[in-house]
Amino acid sequence: QLVAYEVKRMRTEEGNKQKILRHIKELAEKLYKNENPYPAVTMHKVQKPTEGCHLRLHQKPFPRLDEGTVQWIIDQATAKLQTAPPAVKAEKKCMVPSGPPIAAIMERNGNALANSARRLEVVRNCISYVFENKMLEAKKLFPAVLRAMKGRAARHCLTQELNLHVQQNRAVLDHQQFDFVIRMMNCCLQDCTAMDEHGIAAALLPLVTAFCRKLSPGITQFAYSCVQEHV
């Protein structure tokens, strides 16, 4: 319904924080009512008499109840219950038009998409510089790469690029290359969510058992020894 009806309204609200907040509150109320359709039943608490109250003087006697009045109240309540609508609301089905084409919405996100493409390019370039031993250029791009790891697309790009280098038999690294690759992997895993567990984290598993460095003749350190603390 938002896509179908509200796009024009959203565009007119852009830049006006108060209108946007009011719109968000309306949405929140709708969502809340959808999840909680029945209001909470209020329970009447009957207070217990205090200790020693029976010892007090001037106690009023409990009034006699009129049988006819009590019966009339019960009959009224029963009649109301019989005419009351059923407690469960009948589900209303409705057709929602498809609304404006997705392209119309995506135009507004053009800058975001361009930014995303630039981030991926930065990740690719930095990894290329690391494997070409252009460490000065890699250092310049490195902070931007670590920031880019906040996005899933960049994390996915990292796994793809590293995989390409493994396939080209470039898994044995020198100390500086190893340090760069480990820092990127750690940052990538640090920003992973539970949703990435079977995607990005799983894609990194074969890579951390492939990338390594020679510490001394006959002793090799693999990448997993530096990233295995992540959940």
PDB file of C-alpha atoms in Angstrom:
ATOM      1  CA  GLN A   1       0.000   0.000   0.000  1.00  0.00           C
ATOM      2  CA  LEU A   2       2.871   2.361   0.734  1.00  0.00           C
ATOM      3  CA  VAL A   3       4.364   1.799  -2.711  1.00  0.00           C
ATOM      4  CA  ALA A   4       0.970   2.122  -4.367  1.00  0.00           C
ATOM      5  CA  TYR A   5      -0.388   5.194  -2.632  1.00  0.00           C
ATOM      6  CA  GLU A   6       2.239   7.003  -0.590  1.00  0.00           C
ATOM      7  CA  VAL A   7       5.130   7.694  -3.009  1.00  0.00           C
ATOM      8  CA  LYS A   8       3.813  11.159  -3.989  1.00  0.00           C
ATOM      9  CA  ARG A   9       3.182  12.010  -0.354  1.00  0.00           C
ATOM     10  CA  MET A  10       6.700  10.930   0.614  1.00  0.00           C
ATOM     11  CA  ARG A  11       8.193  13.126  -2.113  1.00  0.00           C
ATOM     12  CA  THR A  12       6.243  16.179  -0.947  1.00  0.00           C
ATOM     13  CA  GLU A  13       7.380  15.521   2.629  1.00  0.00           C
ATOM     14  CA  GLU A  14      11.090  15.329   1.785  1.00  0.00           C
ATOM     15  CA  GLY A  15      12.983  17.964   3.753  1.00  0.00           C
ATOM     16  CA  ASN A  16      10.174  18.545   6.268  1.00  0.00           C
ATOM     17  CA  LYS A  17      11.124  16.617   9.405  1.00  0.00           C
ATOM     18  CA  GLN A  18       7.857  17.260  11.263  1.00  0.00           C
ATOM     19  CA  LYS A  19       5.727  15.870   8.421  1.00  0.00           C
ATOM     20  CA  ILE A  20       8.010  12.846   8.056  1.00  0.00           C
ATOM     21  CA  LEU A  21       7.831  12.145  11.807  1.00  0.00           C
ATOM     22  CA  ARG A  22       4.039  12.457  11.773  1.00  0.00           C
ATOM     23  CA  HIS A  23       3.895  10.038   8.848  1.00  0.00           C
ATOM     24  CA  ILE A  24       6.174   7.576  10.680  1.00  0.00           C
ATOM     25  CA  LYS A  25       3.955   7.794  13.805  1.00  0.00           C
ATOM     26  CA  GLU A  26       0.857   7.050  11.724  1.00  0.00           C
ATOM     27  CA  LEU A  27       2.616   4.035  10.200  1.00  0.00           C
ATOM     28  CA  ALA A  28       3.775   2.859  13.627  1.00  0.00           C
ATOM     29  CA  GLU A  29       0.212   3.031  14.965  1.00  0.00           C
ATOM     30  CA  LYS A  30      -1.106   1.026  12.003  1.00  0.00           C
ATOM     31  CA  LEU A  31       1.571  -1.622  12.460  1.00  0.00           C
ATOM     32  CA  TYR A  32       0.942  -1.766  16.215  1.00  0.00           C
ATOM     33  CA  LYS A  33      -2.827  -2.151  15.743  1.00  0.00           C
ATOM     34  CA  ASN A  34      -2.193  -4.862  13.175  1.00  0.00           C
ATOM     35  CA  GLU A  35      -0.112  -6.845  15.672  1.00  0.00           C
ATOM     36  CA  ASN A  36      -2.344  -6.071  18.681  1.00  0.00           C
ATOM     37  CA  PRO A  37      -5.918  -6.002  17.360  1.00  0.00           C
ATOM     38  CA  TYR A  38      -7.584  -6.676  20.718  1.00  0.00           C
ATOM     39  CA  PRO A  39      -7.229  -4.119  23.513  1.00  0.00           C
ATOM     40  CA  ALA A  40      -5.953  -5.473  26.813  1.00  0.00           C
ATOM     41  CA  VAL A  41      -8.754  -6.480  29.191  1.00  0.00           C
ATOM     42  CA  THR A  42      -8.700  -4.364  32.344  1.00  0.00           C
ATOM     43  CA  MET A  43      -8.931  -6.419  35.517  1.00  0.00           C
ATOM     44  CA  HIS A  44     -10.722  -4.838  38.470  1.00  0.00           C
ATOM     45  CA  LYS A  45      -8.724  -5.366  41.621  1.00  0.00           C
ATOM     46  CA  VAL A  46     -10.725  -5.812  44.809  1.00  0.00           C
ATOM     47  CA  GLN A  47      -8.834  -4.445  47.775  1.00  0.00           C
ATOM     48  CA  LYS A  48      -8.399  -6.729  50.757  1.00  0.00           C
ATOM     49  CA  PRO A  49      -9.615  -5.389  54.098  1.00  0.00           C
ATOM     50  CA  THR A  50      -6.868  -4.107  56.347  1.00  0.00           C
ATOM     51  CA  GLU A  51      -5.751  -6.048  59.403  1.00  0.00           C
ATOM     52  CA  GLY A  52      -7.868  -5.378  62.492  1.00  0.00           C
ATOM     53  CA  CYS A  53     -10.644  -3.674  60.536  1.00  0.00           C
ATOM     54  CA  HIS A  54     -13.251  -5.888  62.231  1.00  0.00           C
ATOM     55  CA  LEU A  55     -12.348  -4.320  65.574  1.00  0.00           C
ATOM     56  CA  ARG A  56     -13.348  -0.841  64.450  1.00  0.00           C
ATOM     57  CA  LEU A  57     -16.430   0.822  65.897  1.00  0.00           C
ATOM     58  CA  HIS A  58     -19.152   2.494  63.753  1.00  0.00           C
ATOM     59  CA  GLN A  59     -19.102  -0.216  61.127  1.00  0.00           C
ATOM     60  CA  LYS A  60     -21.838   0.219  58.567  1.00  0.00           C
ATOM     61  CA  PRO A  61     -23.885  -2.931  58.026  1.00  0.00           C
ATOM     62  CA  PHE A  62     -23.681  -4.410  54.521  1.00  0.00           C
ATOM     63  CA  PRO A  63     -26.828  -3.326  52.655  1.00  0.00           C
ATOM     64  CA  ARG A  64     -29.441  -5.906  51.695  1.00  0.00           C
ATOM     65  CA  LEU A  65     -29.337  -6.696  47.992  1.00  0.00           C
ATOM     66  CA  ASP A  66     -32.550  -6.403  46.035  1.00  0.00           C
ATOM     67  CA  GLU A  67     -33.031  -9.683  44.163  1.00  0.00           C
ATOM     68  CA  GLY A  68     -35.056  -7.995  41.396  1.00  0.00           C
ATOM     69  CA  THR A  69     -32.385  -5.330  40.734  1.00  0.00           C
ATOM     70  CA  VAL A  70     -29.581  -7.923  40.593  1.00  0.00           C
ATOM     71  CA  GLN A  71     -31.569 -10.066  38.149  1.00  0.00           C
ATOM     72  CA  TRP A  72     -32.307  -6.990  35.976  1.00  0.00           C
ATOM     73  CA  ILE A  73     -28.565  -6.154  35.757  1.00  0.00           C
ATOM     74  CA  ILE A  74     -27.748  -9.786  34.792  1.00  0.00           C
ATOM     75  CA  ASP A  75     -30.471  -9.764  32.103  1.00  0.00           C
ATOM     76  CA  GLN A  76     -29.161  -6.481  30.660  1.00  0.00           C
ATOM     77  CA  ALA A  77     -25.618  -7.873  30.406  1.00  0.00           C
ATOM     78  CA  THR A  78     -26.846 -11.124  28.790  1.00  0.00           C
ATOM     79  CA  ALA A  79     -28.850  -9.182  26.190  1.00  0.00           C
ATOM     80  CA  LYS A  80     -25.763  -7.089  25.333  1.00  0.00           C
ATOM     81  CA  LEU A  81     -23.627 -10.202  24.890  1.00  0.00           C
ATOM     82  CA  GLN A  82     -26.173 -11.769  22.545  1.00  0.00           C
ATOM     83  CA  THR A  83     -26.280  -8.712  20.276  1.00  0.00           C
ATOM     84  CA  ALA A  84     -22.498  -8.116  20.448  1.00  0.00           C
ATOM     85  CA  PRO A  85     -20.490  -8.796  17.260  1.00  0.00           C
ATOM     86  CA  PRO A  86     -18.209 -11.845  17.254  1.00  0.00           C
ATOM     87  CA  ALA A  87     -14.894 -11.283  19.026  1.00  0.00           C
ATOM     88  CA  VAL A  88     -12.763 -12.362  16.043  1.00  0.00           C
ATOM     89  CA  LYS A  89     -12.776  -9.852  13.216  1.00  0.00           C
ATOM     90  CA  ALA A  90     -13.479 -11.241   9.779  1.00  0.00           C
ATOM     91  CA  GLU A  91     -10.387 -10.796   7.642  1.00  0.00           C
ATOM     92  CA  LYS A  92     -10.954  -8.257   4.906  1.00  0.00           C
ATOM     93  CA  LYS A  93      -9.208  -9.114   1.664  1.00  0.00           C
ATOM     94  CA  CYS A  94      -8.441  -6.288  -0.730  1.00  0.00           C
ATOM     95  CA  MET A  95      -6.584  -5.826  -3.990  1.00  0.00           C
ATOM     96  CA  VAL A  96      -3.713  -3.339  -3.777  1.00  0.00           C
ATOM     97  CA  PRO A  97      -2.663  -1.776  -7.098  1.00  0.00           C
ATOM     98  CA  SER A  98       0.972  -2.225  -8.082  1.00  0.00           C
ATOM     99  CA  GLY A  99       1.605   1.542  -7.929  1.00  0.00           C
ATOM    100  CA  PRO A 100       4.414   3.352  -9.758  1.00  0.00           C
ATOM    101  CA  PRO A 101       7.114   1.217 -11.404  1.00  0.00           C
ATOM    102  CA  ILE A 102      10.091   0.397  -9.201  1.00  0.00           C
ATOM    103  CA  ALA A 103      12.329   2.400 -11.554  1.00  0.00           C
ATOM    104  CA  ALA A 104      10.567   5.584 -10.430  1.00  0.00           C
ATOM    105  CA  ILE A 105      11.550   4.891  -6.832  1.00  0.00           C
ATOM    106  CA  MET A 106      15.042   3.747  -7.785  1.00  0.00           C
ATOM    107  CA  GLU A 107      15.765   7.083  -9.504  1.00  0.00           C
ATOM    108  CA  ARG A 108      15.811   8.697  -6.086  1.00  0.00           C
ATOM    109  CA  ASN A 109      18.294   6.067  -4.923  1.00  0.00           C
ATOM    110  CA  GLY A 110      20.581   6.692  -7.896  1.00  0.00           C
ATOM    111  CA  ASN A 111      23.174   8.472  -5.764  1.00  0.00           C
ATOM    112  CA  ALA A 112      23.130   5.654  -3.216  1.00  0.00           C
ATOM    113  CA  LEU A 113      23.680   3.094  -5.972  1.00  0.00           C
ATOM    114  CA  ALA A 114      26.542   5.157  -7.411  1.00  0.00           C
ATOM    115  CA  ASN A 115      28.097   5.390  -3.930  1.00  0.00           C
ATOM    116  CA  SER A 116      27.737   1.622  -3.534  1.00  0.00           C
ATOM    117  CA  ALA A 117      29.457   1.016  -6.895  1.00  0.00           C
ATOM    118  CA  ARG A 118      32.308   3.345  -5.861  1.00  0.00           C
ATOM    119  CA  ARG A 119      32.729   1.466  -2.572  1.00  0.00           C
ATOM    120  CA  LEU A 120      32.983  -1.866  -4.387  1.00  0.00           C
ATOM    121  CA  GLU A 121      35.534  -0.347  -6.772  1.00  0.00           C
ATOM    122  CA  VAL A 122      37.600   0.831  -3.790  1.00  0.00           C
ATOM    123  CA  VAL A 123      37.513  -2.695  -2.278  1.00  0.00           C
ATOM    124  CA  ARG A 124      38.604  -4.273  -5.601  1.00  0.00           C
ATOM    125  CA  ASN A 125      41.392  -1.739  -6.130  1.00  0.00           C
ATOM    126  CA  CYS A 126      42.743  -2.112  -2.605  1.00  0.00           C
ATOM    127  CA  ILE A 127      42.881  -5.920  -2.882  1.00  0.00           C
ATOM    128  CA  SER A 128      44.620  -5.621  -6.289  1.00  0.00           C
ATOM    129  CA  TYR A 129      47.216  -3.245  -4.787  1.00  0.00           C
ATOM    130  CA  VAL A 130      47.845  -5.674  -1.891  1.00  0.00           C
ATOM    131  CA  PHE A 131      48.481  -8.604  -4.233  1.00  0.00           C
ATOM    132  CA  GLU A 132      50.589  -6.474  -6.589  1.00  0.00           C
ATOM    133  CA  ASN A 133      52.676  -5.362  -3.584  1.00  0.00           C
ATOM    134  CA  LYS A 134      51.735  -1.693  -4.094  1.00  0.00           C
ATOM    135  CA  MET A 135      51.489  -1.191  -0.348  1.00  0.00           C
ATOM    136  CA  LEU A 136      51.538   2.614  -0.341  1.00  0.00           C
ATOM    137  CA  GLU A 137      48.433   2.776  -2.586  1.00  0.00           C
ATOM    138  CA  ALA A 138      46.758   0.011  -0.539  1.00  0.00           C
ATOM    139  CA  LYS A 139      47.384   1.973   2.706  1.00  0.00           C
ATOM    140  CA  LYS A 140      45.700   5.061   1.231  1.00  0.00           C
ATOM    141  CA  LEU A 141      42.550   3.121   0.365  1.00  0.00           C
ATOM    142  CA  PHE A 142      42.501   0.939   3.470  1.00  0.00           C
ATOM    143  CA  PRO A 143      40.418   3.203   5.799  1.00  0.00           C
ATOM    144  CA  ALA A 144      37.770   3.536   3.053  1.00  0.00           C
ATOM    145  CA  VAL A 145      37.714  -0.261   2.625  1.00  0.00           C
ATOM    146  CA  LEU A 146      37.166  -0.820   6.347  1.00  0.00           C
ATOM    147  CA  ARG A 147      34.287   1.706   6.290  1.00  0.00           C
ATOM    148  CA  ALA A 148      32.798  -0.016   3.226  1.00  0.00           C
ATOM    149  CA  MET A 149      32.677  -3.329   5.125  1.00  0.00           C
ATOM    150  CA  LYS A 150      29.574  -2.000   6.926  1.00  0.00           C
ATOM    151  CA  GLY A 151      27.653  -2.845   3.731  1.00  0.00           C
ATOM    152  CA  ARG A 152      26.820  -6.434   2.775  1.00  0.00           C
ATOM    153  CA  ALA A 153      27.642  -5.831  -0.909  1.00  0.00           C
ATOM    154  CA  ALA A 154      31.218  -4.833   0.003  1.00  0.00           C
ATOM    155  CA  ARG A 155      31.615  -7.885   2.269  1.00  0.00           C
ATOM    156  CA  HIS A 156      30.386 -10.101  -0.546  1.00  0.00           C
ATOM    157  CA  CYS A 157      32.779  -8.367  -2.971  1.00  0.00           C
ATOM    158  CA  LEU A 158      35.707  -9.052  -0.598  1.00  0.00           C
ATOM    159  CA  THR A 159      34.995 -12.808  -0.551  1.00  0.00           C
ATOM    160  CA  GLN A 160      34.694 -12.903  -4.371  1.00  0.00           C
ATOM    161  CA  GLU A 161      37.929 -10.984  -4.963  1.00  0.00           C
ATOM    162  CA  LEU A 162      39.925 -13.058  -2.468  1.00  0.00           C
ATOM    163  CA  ASN A 163      38.531 -16.229  -4.040  1.00  0.00           C
ATOM    164  CA  LEU A 164      39.820 -15.116  -7.464  1.00  0.00           C
ATOM    165  CA  HIS A 165      43.346 -14.754  -6.054  1.00  0.00           C
ATOM    166  CA  VAL A 166      43.174 -18.215  -4.439  1.00  0.00           C
ATOM    167  CA  GLN A 167      42.229 -19.687  -7.833  1.00  0.00           C
ATOM    168  CA  GLN A 168      45.275 -17.963  -9.354  1.00  0.00           C
ATOM    169  CA  ASN A 169      47.518 -19.773  -6.802  1.00  0.00           C
ATOM    170  CA  ARG A 170      48.340 -16.546  -4.987  1.00  0.00           C
ATOM    171  CA  ALA A 171      47.441 -17.786  -1.497  1.00  0.00           C
ATOM    172  CA  VAL A 172      50.960 -17.742  -0.013  1.00  0.00           C
ATOM    173  CA  LEU A 173      51.533 -14.151   1.120  1.00  0.00           C
ATOM    174  CA  ASP A 174      54.404 -12.146   2.531  1.00  0.00           C
ATOM    175  CA  HIS A 175      54.037 -10.652   6.027  1.00  0.00           C
ATOM    176  CA  GLN A 176      52.648  -7.280   4.927  1.00  0.00           C
ATOM    177  CA  GLN A 177      50.142  -8.798   2.501  1.00  0.00           C
ATOM    178  CA  PHE A 178      49.046 -11.311   5.145  1.00  0.00           C
ATOM    179  CA  ASP A 179      48.471  -8.472   7.647  1.00  0.00           C
ATOM    180  CA  PHE A 180      46.286  -6.523   5.179  1.00  0.00           C
ATOM    181  CA  VAL A 181      44.200  -9.581   4.229  1.00  0.00           C
ATOM    182  CA  ILE A 182      43.689 -10.564   7.895  1.00  0.00           C
ATOM    183  CA  ARG A 183      42.580  -7.052   8.849  1.00  0.00           C
ATOM    184  CA  MET A 184      40.047  -7.009   5.998  1.00  0.00           C
ATOM    185  CA  MET A 185      38.717 -10.448   6.958  1.00  0.00           C
ATOM    186  CA  ASN A 186      38.430  -9.480  10.626  1.00  0.00           C
ATOM    187  CA  CYS A 187      36.590  -6.279   9.770  1.00  0.00           C
ATOM    188  CA  CYS A 188      34.284  -8.180   7.410  1.00  0.00           C
ATOM    189  CA  LEU A 189      33.411 -10.800  10.057  1.00  0.00           C
ATOM    190  CA  GLN A 190      33.016  -8.160  12.743  1.00  0.00           C
ATOM    191  CA  ASP A 191      30.269  -6.427  10.720  1.00  0.00           C
ATOM    192  CA  CYS A 192      28.543  -9.693   9.774  1.00  0.00           C
ATOM    193  CA  THR A 193      25.056 -10.279  11.158  1.00  0.00           C
ATOM    194  CA  ALA A 194      23.254 -13.569  11.786  1.00  0.00           C
ATOM    195  CA  MET A 195      21.831 -13.222   8.248  1.00  0.00           C
ATOM    196  CA  ASP A 196      25.373 -13.387   6.802  1.00  0.00           C
ATOM    197  CA  GLU A 197      26.277 -16.598   8.636  1.00  0.00           C
ATOM    198  CA  HIS A 198      25.456 -18.919   5.737  1.00  0.00           C
ATOM    199  CA  GLY A 199      26.543 -16.430   3.069  1.00  0.00           C
ATOM    200  CA  ILE A 200      29.577 -14.263   3.734  1.00  0.00           C
ATOM    201  CA  ALA A 201      30.958 -16.113   6.767  1.00  0.00           C
ATOM    202  CA  ALA A 202      30.522 -19.439   4.945  1.00  0.00           C
ATOM    203  CA  ALA A 203      32.254 -18.027   1.841  1.00  0.00           C
ATOM    204  CA  LEU A 204      35.221 -16.959   4.000  1.00  0.00           C
ATOM    205  CA  LEU A 205      35.694 -20.443   5.497  1.00  0.00           C
ATOM    206  CA  PRO A 206      37.588 -21.979   2.553  1.00  0.00           C
ATOM    207  CA  LEU A 207      39.585 -18.744   2.147  1.00  0.00           C
ATOM    208  CA  VAL A 208      40.868 -18.683   5.728  1.00  0.00           C
ATOM    209  CA  THR A 209      42.209 -22.213   5.269  1.00  0.00           C
ATOM    210  CA  ALA A 210      43.919 -21.212   1.983  1.00  0.00           C
ATOM    211  CA  PHE A 211      45.701 -17.908   2.693  1.00  0.00           C
ATOM    212  CA  CYS A 212      48.925 -18.376   4.637  1.00  0.00           C
ATOM    213  CA  ARG A 213      52.441 -17.084   5.238  1.00  0.00           C
ATOM    214  CA  LYS A 214      55.779 -18.788   5.871  1.00  0.00           C
ATOM    215  CA  LEU A 215      57.034 -17.972   9.369  1.00  0.00           C
ATOM    216  CA  SER A 216      60.229 -20.013   9.011  1.00  0.00           C
ATOM    217  CA  PRO A 217      61.311 -23.067   6.991  1.00  0.00           C
ATOM    218  CA  GLY A 218      58.699 -25.774   7.576  1.00  0.00           C
ATOM    219  CA  ILE A 219      56.361 -23.533   9.647  1.00  0.00           C
ATOM    220  CA  THR A 220      53.286 -22.040   7.953  1.00  0.00           C
ATOM    221  CA  GLN A 221      50.635 -19.849   9.564  1.00  0.00           C
ATOM    222  CA  PHE A 222      47.141 -19.976   8.051  1.00  0.00           C
ATOM    223  CA  ALA A 223      44.639 -17.112   8.139  1.00  0.00           C
ATOM    224  CA  TYR A 224      42.104 -18.999  10.288  1.00  0.00           C
ATOM    225  CA  SER A 225      44.453 -18.785  13.281  1.00  0.00           C
ATOM    226  CA  CYS A 226      43.885 -14.992  13.258  1.00  0.00           C
ATOM    227  CA  VAL A 227      40.112 -14.886  12.643  1.00  0.00           C
ATOM    228  CA  GLN A 228      38.764 -17.901  14.526  1.00  0.00           C
ATOM    229  CA  GLU A 229      37.513 -15.899  17.545  1.00  0.00           C
ATOM    230  CA  HIS A 230      34.479 -14.544  15.649  1.00  0.00           C
ATOM    231  CA  VAL A 231      31.090 -16.022  16.529  1.00  0.00           C
TER     232      VAL A 231
END
